[in-house]
mmCIF file of C-alpha atoms in Angstrom:
data_model
loop_
_atom_site.group_PDB
_atom_site.id
_atom_site.type_symbol
_atom_site.label_atom_id
_atom_site.label_comp_id
_atom_site.label_asym_id
_atom_site.label_seq_id
_atom_site.Cartn_x
_atom_site.Cartn_y
_atom_site.Cartn_z
ATOM 1 C CA UNK A 924 -53.495 -41.761 228.231
ATOM 2 C CA UNK A 925 -52.900 -38.947 230.697
ATOM 3 C CA UNK A 926 -49.334 -38.137 231.672
ATOM 4 C CA UNK A 927 -48.983 -35.707 234.594
ATOM 5 C CA UNK A 928 -45.668 -34.336 235.895
ATOM 6 C CA UNK A 929 -45.456 -32.307 239.102
ATOM 7 C CA UNK A 930 -43.224 -29.364 238.216
ATOM 8 C CA UNK A 931 -43.501 -27.888 241.690
ATOM 9 C CA UNK A 932 -45.259 -29.005 244.869
ATOM 10 C CA UNK A 933 -44.802 -26.119 247.322
ATOM 11 C CA UNK A 934 -46.992 -23.131 248.067
ATOM 12 C CA UNK A 935 -45.920 -19.527 247.470
ATOM 13 C CA UNK A 936 -42.345 -18.947 248.564
ATOM 14 C CA UNK A 937 -41.295 -22.526 247.896
ATOM 15 C CA UNK A 938 -39.412 -24.801 250.270
ATOM 16 C CA UNK A 939 -37.117 -23.525 251.622
ATOM 17 C CA UNK A 940 -38.516 -20.006 251.447
ATOM 18 C CA UNK A 941 -35.725 -17.555 250.689
ATOM 19 C CA UNK A 942 -36.084 -15.533 253.916
ATOM 20 C CA UNK A 943 -37.167 -18.298 256.291
ATOM 21 C CA UNK A 944 -34.908 -19.249 259.173
ATOM 22 C CA UNK A 945 -37.430 -21.792 260.474
ATOM 23 C CA UNK A 946 -36.092 -25.259 261.341
ATOM 24 C CA UNK A 947 -37.804 -27.049 258.446
ATOM 25 C CA UNK A 948 -36.489 -24.585 255.865
ATOM 26 C CA UNK A 949 -32.994 -24.856 257.314
ATOM 27 C CA UNK A 950 -33.192 -28.636 256.999
ATOM 28 C CA UNK A 951 -34.144 -28.306 253.332
ATOM 29 C CA UNK A 952 -31.429 -25.700 252.761
ATOM 30 C CA UNK A 953 -28.835 -28.054 254.260
ATOM 31 C CA UNK A 954 -29.847 -30.883 251.921
ATOM 32 C CA UNK A 955 -31.518 -33.039 254.564
ATOM 33 C CA UNK A 956 -32.912 -36.058 252.641
ATOM 34 C CA UNK A 957 -35.986 -36.097 254.910
ATOM 35 C CA UNK A 958 -36.759 -32.480 253.926
ATOM 36 C CA UNK A 959 -36.259 -32.279 250.130
ATOM 37 C CA UNK A 960 -36.617 -28.845 248.558
ATOM 38 C CA UNK A 961 -39.673 -28.077 246.449
ATOM 39 C CA UNK A 962 -40.475 -25.307 243.986
ATOM 40 C CA UNK A 963 -43.820 -23.527 243.721
ATOM 41 C CA UNK A 964 -46.900 -25.445 242.619
ATOM 42 C CA UNK A 965 -47.481 -26.340 238.984
ATOM 43 C CA UNK A 966 -48.050 -29.474 236.933
ATOM 44 C CA UNK A 967 -47.611 -30.355 233.269
ATOM 45 C CA UNK A 968 -50.115 -32.562 231.442
ATOM 46 C CA UNK A 969 -50.030 -34.404 228.143
ATOM 47 C CA UNK A 970 -52.267 -36.895 226.425
ATOM 48 C CA UNK A 971 -49.849 -37.860 223.665
ATOM 49 C CA UNK A 972 -46.401 -37.430 225.226
ATOM 50 C CA UNK A 973 -45.595 -34.688 222.722
ATOM 51 C CA UNK A 974 -47.778 -31.651 223.385
ATOM 52 C CA UNK A 975 -47.819 -30.399 226.976
ATOM 53 C CA UNK A 976 -49.991 -27.950 228.871
ATOM 54 C CA UNK A 977 -48.773 -26.294 232.046
ATOM 55 C CA UNK A 978 -51.312 -25.806 234.812
ATOM 56 C CA UNK A 979 -50.311 -22.584 236.614
ATOM 57 C CA UNK A 980 -47.193 -20.622 235.758
ATOM 58 C CA UNK A 981 -45.247 -20.434 238.999
ATOM 59 C CA UNK A 982 -42.404 -17.970 239.669
ATOM 60 C CA UNK A 983 -40.072 -20.995 239.425
ATOM 61 C CA UNK A 984 -41.197 -21.944 235.921
ATOM 62 C CA UNK A 985 -37.861 -21.432 234.161
ATOM 63 C CA UNK A 986 -36.060 -23.772 236.562
ATOM 64 C CA UNK A 987 -38.938 -26.254 236.389
ATOM 65 C CA UNK A 988 -38.764 -26.416 232.599
ATOM 66 C CA UNK A 989 -34.996 -26.883 232.686
ATOM 67 C CA UNK A 990 -35.392 -29.739 235.185
ATOM 68 C CA UNK A 991 -38.053 -31.513 233.091
ATOM 69 C CA UNK A 992 -36.728 -33.154 229.891
ATOM 70 C CA UNK A 993 -40.258 -33.597 228.505
ATOM 71 C CA UNK A 994 -40.522 -29.796 228.273
ATOM 72 C CA UNK A 995 -37.180 -29.153 226.556
ATOM 73 C CA UNK A 996 -36.983 -27.808 222.969
ATOM 74 C CA UNK A 997 -37.009 -30.616 220.430
ATOM 75 C CA UNK A 998 -36.431 -28.998 217.008
ATOM 76 C CA UNK A 999 -34.888 -25.924 215.423
ATOM 77 C CA UNK A 1000 -33.033 -23.137 217.186
ATOM 78 C CA UNK A 1001 -36.112 -22.192 219.184
ATOM 79 C CA UNK A 1002 -39.085 -24.415 219.930
ATOM 80 C CA UNK A 1003 -41.089 -25.858 222.761
ATOM 81 C CA UNK A 1004 -43.447 -28.769 223.366
ATOM 82 C CA UNK A 1005 -45.464 -26.443 225.629
ATOM 83 C CA UNK A 1006 -48.703 -25.822 223.738
ATOM 84 C CA UNK A 1007 -50.426 -23.763 226.402
ATOM 85 C CA UNK A 1008 -50.815 -22.586 229.975
ATOM 86 C CA UNK A 1009 -54.019 -22.960 231.995
ATOM 87 C CA UNK A 1010 -54.513 -20.797 235.092
ATOM 88 C CA UNK A 1011 -56.598 -21.676 238.155
ATOM 89 C CA UNK A 1012 -56.360 -18.242 239.817
ATOM 90 C CA UNK A 1013 -54.762 -14.832 239.556
ATOM 91 C CA UNK A 1014 -52.492 -15.305 242.567
ATOM 92 C CA UNK A 1015 -48.875 -14.166 242.265
ATOM 93 C CA UNK A 1016 -47.638 -17.756 242.528
ATOM 94 C CA UNK A 1017 -49.862 -18.892 239.623
ATOM 95 C CA UNK A 1018 -49.249 -16.103 237.073
ATOM 96 C CA UNK A 1019 -45.742 -14.705 237.633
ATOM 97 C CA UNK A 1020 -44.106 -17.446 235.592
ATOM 98 C CA UNK A 1021 -45.897 -16.190 232.494
ATOM 99 C CA UNK A 1022 -43.224 -13.495 232.283
ATOM 100 C CA UNK A 1023 -40.644 -16.262 231.856
ATOM 101 C CA UNK A 1024 -42.406 -17.212 228.607
ATOM 102 C CA UNK A 1025 -42.154 -13.798 226.932
ATOM 103 C CA UNK A 1026 -39.488 -14.691 224.322
ATOM 104 C CA UNK A 1027 -41.751 -14.493 221.258
ATOM 105 C CA UNK A 1028 -42.895 -18.107 221.508
ATOM 106 C CA UNK A 1029 -46.402 -19.065 220.440
ATOM 107 C CA UNK A 1030 -48.683 -20.821 222.925
ATOM 108 C CA UNK A 1031 -52.259 -20.493 224.135
ATOM 109 C CA UNK A 1032 -53.228 -18.987 227.491
ATOM 110 C CA UNK A 1033 -56.448 -20.040 229.235
ATOM 111 C CA UNK A 1034 -58.183 -18.707 232.329
ATOM 112 C CA UNK A 1035 -61.582 -17.891 233.785
ATOM 113 C CA UNK A 1036 -62.880 -14.373 233.182
ATOM 114 C CA UNK A 1037 -61.861 -12.910 236.596
ATOM 115 C CA UNK A 1038 -58.313 -14.234 236.201
ATOM 116 C CA UNK A 1039 -57.829 -12.893 232.688
ATOM 117 C CA UNK A 1040 -59.231 -9.573 233.900
ATOM 118 C CA UNK A 1041 -56.394 -9.405 236.451
ATOM 119 C CA UNK A 1042 -53.874 -9.947 233.649
ATOM 120 C CA UNK A 1043 -55.579 -7.350 231.454
ATOM 121 C CA UNK A 1044 -55.402 -4.800 234.269
ATOM 122 C CA UNK A 1045 -51.624 -5.172 234.627
ATOM 123 C CA UNK A 1046 -49.669 -3.889 231.596
ATOM 124 C CA UNK A 1047 -46.552 -5.906 232.461
ATOM 125 C CA UNK A 1048 -48.301 -8.995 231.066
ATOM 126 C CA UNK A 1049 -48.454 -7.310 227.665
ATOM 127 C CA UNK A 1050 -44.858 -8.560 227.409
ATOM 128 C CA UNK A 1051 -46.620 -11.678 226.149
ATOM 129 C CA UNK A 1052 -47.376 -10.685 222.555
ATOM 130 C CA UNK A 1053 -51.101 -11.338 222.115
ATOM 131 C CA UNK A 1054 -50.623 -12.180 218.451
ATOM 132 C CA UNK A 1055 -48.488 -15.125 219.581
ATOM 133 C CA UNK A 1056 -50.070 -15.800 222.967
ATOM 134 C CA UNK A 1057 -53.847 -15.407 222.577
ATOM 135 C CA UNK A 1058 -55.892 -15.300 225.775
ATOM 136 C CA UNK A 1059 -58.895 -17.609 225.892
ATOM 137 C CA UNK A 1060 -61.712 -17.271 228.411
ATOM 138 C CA UNK A 1061 -62.787 -20.603 229.828
ATOM 139 C CA UNK A 1062 -66.457 -21.117 230.627
ATOM 140 C CA UNK A 1063 -67.149 -22.852 233.908
ATOM 141 C CA UNK A 1064 -68.418 -26.433 233.609
ATOM 142 C CA UNK A 1065 -67.785 -26.546 229.846
ATOM 143 C CA UNK A 1066 -65.217 -29.061 228.587
ATOM 144 C CA UNK A 1067 -62.420 -27.530 226.533
ATOM 145 C CA UNK A 1068 -60.698 -29.973 224.133
ATOM 146 C CA UNK A 1069 -56.965 -29.311 223.983
ATOM 147 C CA UNK A 1070 -55.836 -30.577 220.612
ATOM 148 C CA UNK A 1071 -53.591 -32.203 219.541
ATOM 149 C CA UNK A 1072 -52.602 -32.978 223.135
ATOM 150 C CA UNK A 1073 -55.347 -35.593 223.382
ATOM 151 C CA UNK A 1074 -57.347 -34.505 226.420
ATOM 152 C CA UNK A 1075 -59.864 -31.943 227.596
ATOM 153 C CA UNK A 1076 -60.046 -29.701 230.648
ATOM 154 C CA UNK A 1077 -63.249 -28.664 232.353
ATOM 155 C CA UNK A 1078 -62.959 -25.658 234.671
ATOM 156 C CA UNK A 1079 -65.226 -25.558 237.705
ATOM 157 C CA UNK A 1080 -65.716 -23.096 240.525
ATOM 158 C CA UNK A 1081 -63.922 -23.737 243.805
ATOM 159 C CA UNK A 1082 -64.498 -21.675 246.955
ATOM 160 C CA UNK A 1083 -61.699 -19.119 247.128
ATOM 161 C CA UNK A 1084 -60.841 -15.456 247.518
ATOM 162 C CA UNK A 1085 -59.412 -12.713 245.357
ATOM 163 C CA UNK A 1086 -55.605 -12.472 245.183
ATOM 164 C CA UNK A 1087 -53.938 -10.656 248.070
ATOM 165 C CA UNK A 1088 -52.904 -7.761 245.826
ATOM 166 C CA UNK A 1089 -56.540 -7.277 244.733
ATOM 167 C CA UNK A 1090 -58.147 -7.290 248.186
ATOM 168 C CA UNK A 1091 -60.348 -4.311 248.939
ATOM 169 C CA UNK A 1092 -63.623 -3.340 250.594
ATOM 170 C CA UNK A 1093 -65.098 -4.209 253.967
ATOM 171 C CA UNK A 1094 -64.626 -7.952 253.598
ATOM 172 C CA UNK A 1095 -61.457 -8.481 251.516
ATOM 173 C CA UNK A 1096 -61.207 -12.162 252.396
ATOM 174 C CA UNK A 1097 -64.763 -13.003 251.350
ATOM 175 C CA UNK A 1098 -64.989 -16.534 249.976
ATOM 176 C CA UNK A 1099 -66.412 -16.554 246.455
ATOM 177 C CA UNK A 1100 -67.386 -19.206 243.929
ATOM 178 C CA UNK A 1101 -67.494 -16.965 240.856
ATOM 179 C CA UNK A 1102 -64.370 -18.176 239.062
ATOM 180 C CA UNK A 1103 -61.771 -16.240 241.052
ATOM 181 C CA UNK A 1104 -60.502 -19.686 242.011
ATOM 182 C CA UNK A 1105 -61.157 -22.733 239.865
ATOM 183 C CA UNK A 1106 -60.282 -26.381 239.712
ATOM 184 C CA UNK A 1107 -59.579 -28.317 236.538
ATOM 185 C CA UNK A 1108 -60.988 -31.695 235.577
ATOM 186 C CA UNK A 1109 -58.689 -33.362 233.072
ATOM 187 C CA UNK A 1110 -59.977 -36.244 230.962
ATOM 188 C CA UNK A 1111 -58.900 -38.313 227.975
ATOM 189 C CA UNK A 1112 -62.340 -39.908 227.750
ATOM 190 C CA UNK A 1113 -61.291 -42.870 229.863
ATOM 191 C CA UNK A 1114 -59.361 -41.438 232.800
ATOM 192 C CA UNK A 1115 -60.159 -38.479 235.017
ATOM 193 C CA UNK A 1116 -57.725 -36.355 237.034
ATOM 194 C CA UNK A 1117 -58.532 -33.250 239.078
ATOM 195 C CA UNK A 1118 -56.197 -30.365 239.917
ATOM 196 C CA UNK A 1119 -57.368 -28.213 242.848
ATOM 197 C CA UNK A 1120 -54.344 -26.369 244.294
ATOM 198 C CA UNK A 1121 -56.437 -23.847 246.237
ATOM 199 C CA UNK A 1122 -59.696 -24.401 248.134
ATOM 200 C CA UNK A 1123 -61.165 -22.320 250.958
ATOM 201 C CA UNK A 1124 -63.865 -24.776 252.042
ATOM 202 C CA UNK A 1125 -65.520 -28.016 251.014
ATOM 203 C CA UNK A 1126 -68.918 -28.104 249.311
ATOM 204 C CA UNK A 1127 -71.275 -30.914 248.339
ATOM 205 C CA UNK A 1128 -70.791 -30.040 244.668
ATOM 206 C CA UNK A 1129 -67.038 -30.355 244.973
ATOM 207 C CA UNK A 1130 -67.292 -33.678 246.805
ATOM 208 C CA UNK A 1131 -69.571 -35.029 244.085
ATOM 209 C CA UNK A 1132 -67.212 -33.918 241.331
ATOM 210 C CA UNK A 1133 -64.149 -35.514 242.925
ATOM 211 C CA UNK A 1134 -65.810 -38.821 243.769
ATOM 212 C CA UNK A 1135 -64.727 -41.606 241.433
ATOM 213 C CA UNK A 1136 -61.732 -39.739 239.984
ATOM 214 C CA UNK A 1137 -58.569 -41.655 239.147
ATOM 215 C CA UNK A 1138 -56.402 -39.038 240.836
ATOM 216 C CA UNK A 1139 -56.970 -35.765 242.689
ATOM 217 C CA UNK A 1140 -54.253 -33.194 243.341
ATOM 218 C CA UNK A 1141 -55.639 -31.162 246.243
ATOM 219 C CA UNK A 1142 -54.707 -28.075 248.253
ATOM 220 C CA UNK A 1143 -52.326 -29.080 251.048
ATOM 221 C CA UNK A 1144 -51.232 -25.590 252.113
ATOM 222 C CA UNK A 1145 -51.431 -25.862 255.907
ATOM 223 C CA UNK A 1146 -51.703 -28.705 258.397
ATOM 224 C CA UNK A 1147 -53.788 -26.644 260.856
ATOM 225 C CA UNK A 1148 -55.582 -23.339 260.421
ATOM 226 C CA UNK A 1149 -53.456 -21.378 262.932
ATOM 227 C CA UNK A 1150 -50.187 -23.083 262.004
ATOM 228 C CA UNK A 1151 -48.347 -19.964 260.870
ATOM 229 C CA UNK A 1152 -49.642 -17.885 263.778
ATOM 230 C CA UNK A 1153 -48.505 -20.403 266.393
ATOM 231 C CA UNK A 1154 -45.098 -20.718 264.735
ATOM 232 C CA UNK A 1155 -44.622 -16.955 264.706
ATOM 233 C CA UNK A 1156 -44.377 -16.947 260.899
ATOM 234 C CA UNK A 1157 -47.372 -14.743 260.133
ATOM 235 C CA UNK A 1158 -50.577 -13.216 261.421
ATOM 236 C CA UNK A 1159 -53.019 -14.873 259.022
ATOM 237 C CA UNK A 1160 -54.873 -18.129 259.436
ATOM 238 C CA UNK A 1161 -55.394 -20.567 256.613
ATOM 239 C CA UNK A 1162 -59.026 -19.540 256.307
ATOM 240 C CA UNK A 1163 -57.998 -15.899 255.989
ATOM 241 C CA UNK A 1164 -55.717 -16.903 253.126
ATOM 242 C CA UNK A 1165 -58.405 -19.008 251.442
ATOM 243 C CA UNK A 1166 -57.179 -22.509 252.289
ATOM 244 C CA UNK A 1167 -58.579 -25.525 254.116
ATOM 245 C CA UNK A 1168 -56.475 -27.359 256.687
ATOM 246 C CA UNK A 1169 -55.218 -30.860 255.956
ATOM 247 C CA UNK A 1170 -55.477 -32.181 259.540
ATOM 248 C CA UNK A 1171 -58.119 -34.742 260.455
ATOM 249 C CA UNK A 1172 -60.573 -32.353 262.083
ATOM 250 C CA UNK A 1173 -64.269 -31.625 261.376
ATOM 251 C CA UNK A 1174 -63.668 -29.063 258.606
ATOM 252 C CA UNK A 1175 -60.332 -30.454 257.431
ATOM 253 C CA UNK A 1176 -59.384 -32.111 254.178
ATOM 254 C CA UNK A 1177 -58.740 -35.600 255.527
ATOM 255 C CA UNK A 1178 -62.199 -35.812 257.074
ATOM 256 C CA UNK A 1179 -63.899 -34.394 253.981
ATOM 257 C CA UNK A 1180 -62.295 -36.970 251.682
ATOM 258 C CA UNK A 1181 -62.923 -39.991 253.887
ATOM 259 C CA UNK A 1182 -66.236 -41.091 252.272
ATOM 260 C CA UNK A 1183 -64.959 -40.608 248.706
ATOM 261 C CA UNK A 1184 -63.802 -43.302 246.285
ATOM 262 C CA UNK A 1185 -60.698 -41.878 244.596
ATOM 263 C CA UNK A 1186 -57.906 -43.868 243.003
ATOM 264 C CA UNK A 1187 -55.078 -41.688 244.266
ATOM 265 C CA UNK A 1188 -55.099 -38.615 246.534
ATOM 266 C CA UNK A 1189 -52.133 -36.250 246.326
ATOM 267 C CA UNK A 1190 -51.514 -33.125 248.396
ATOM 268 C CA UNK A 1191 -49.946 -30.214 246.503
ATOM 269 C CA UNK A 1192 -49.337 -26.480 247.091
ATOM 270 C CA UNK A 1193 -47.787 -27.198 250.502
ATOM 271 C CA UNK A 1194 -46.578 -24.285 252.609
ATOM 272 C CA UNK A 1195 -43.053 -24.380 254.024
ATOM 273 C CA UNK A 1196 -44.547 -24.390 257.550
ATOM 274 C CA UNK A 1197 -46.509 -27.606 256.947
ATOM 275 C CA UNK A 1198 -44.814 -30.581 258.675
ATOM 276 C CA UNK A 1199 -46.042 -33.034 256.020
ATOM 277 C CA UNK A 1200 -43.080 -31.815 253.947
ATOM 278 C CA UNK A 1201 -40.848 -33.696 256.387
ATOM 279 C CA UNK A 1202 -40.827 -37.426 255.713
ATOM 280 C CA UNK A 1203 -39.978 -38.190 259.347
ATOM 281 C CA UNK A 1204 -42.825 -36.168 260.889
ATOM 282 C CA UNK A 1205 -45.872 -37.569 262.691
ATOM 283 C CA UNK A 1206 -48.110 -35.514 260.396
ATOM 284 C CA UNK A 1207 -46.569 -37.110 257.306
ATOM 285 C CA UNK A 1208 -47.166 -40.544 258.793
ATOM 286 C CA UNK A 1209 -50.791 -39.599 259.495
ATOM 287 C CA UNK A 1210 -51.567 -38.554 255.918
ATOM 288 C CA UNK A 1211 -49.855 -41.596 254.457
ATOM 289 C CA UNK A 1212 -51.791 -43.910 256.760
ATOM 290 C CA UNK A 1213 -54.965 -42.188 255.535
ATOM 291 C CA UNK A 1214 -54.062 -43.044 251.945
ATOM 292 C CA UNK A 1215 -52.575 -39.734 250.830
ATOM 293 C CA UNK A 1216 -49.402 -39.022 248.879
ATOM 294 C CA UNK A 1217 -47.422 -35.820 249.340
ATOM 295 C CA UNK A 1218 -46.375 -34.315 246.003
ATOM 296 C CA UNK A 1219 -42.736 -33.661 245.196
ATOM 297 C CA UNK A 1220 -41.014 -31.992 242.272
ATOM 298 C CA UNK A 1221 -40.639 -34.478 239.418
ATOM 299 C CA UNK A 1222 -43.415 -36.774 240.644
ATOM 300 C CA UNK A 1223 -45.040 -38.454 237.645
ATOM 301 C CA UNK A 1224 -48.492 -39.988 237.386
ATOM 302 C CA UNK A 1225 -49.502 -41.880 234.237
ATOM 303 C CA UNK A 1226 -53.079 -43.001 233.686
#
């Protein structure tokens, strides 16, 4: 069995973003049922219903844990069913929540070498006592059994860029496939789920890996590449930020997935500017007609 709970479905900043006066964020802020609020992207996974691993520690992690009964303490004055955290990148919205978990609680922390190097370079993360929270380097394309949770994760390279705070050099937005950004293949030996919350471009290797999966959680950051520019919300395109566009266009996600056989396709890590967050939008109708689900906080998938 694989039990997956979406702790948060939004991209960095959440929905509504704290300083956004855009119409969609105001709808969410007002409690519009067609624009439900979402926290920043993370999922929890278990293979036995007892031990849970969190994939990406978002800045909203404390609230996400409190809103998820499966992650509440079960015994003693202090305890947790959270056995570990697995990171897919070193972005602020994937690592900041680690500081929420600094209260002398044992768990394991996993990441690819470039991601753990970012943590090592920042002394604030030493608040996580390494004697209680050991850091484990994941090797790309090698399955890592997570016991006793009852499943394994296999990290694999996904096209992406270094975190914004680490950009430097002549080409700071260079797309790399060296482990700066990874996806996770989760398997209990029978079922297969993939978690890919960030992806700068599609590759044949990535298409081959996703084909035949029971469920894929995939980067849904922006609807179109220049979405934020046109809306006056920022100067960067999706490509500059290291994300594909969802829209059905030649290099978009919907077109790339069309030939694949996947049980369930779910968009996650959705920016507050993306109209698919609005259940009454034409863009939401388009993705649903194409067989996609849009993730929401508390969404649960059991395989």
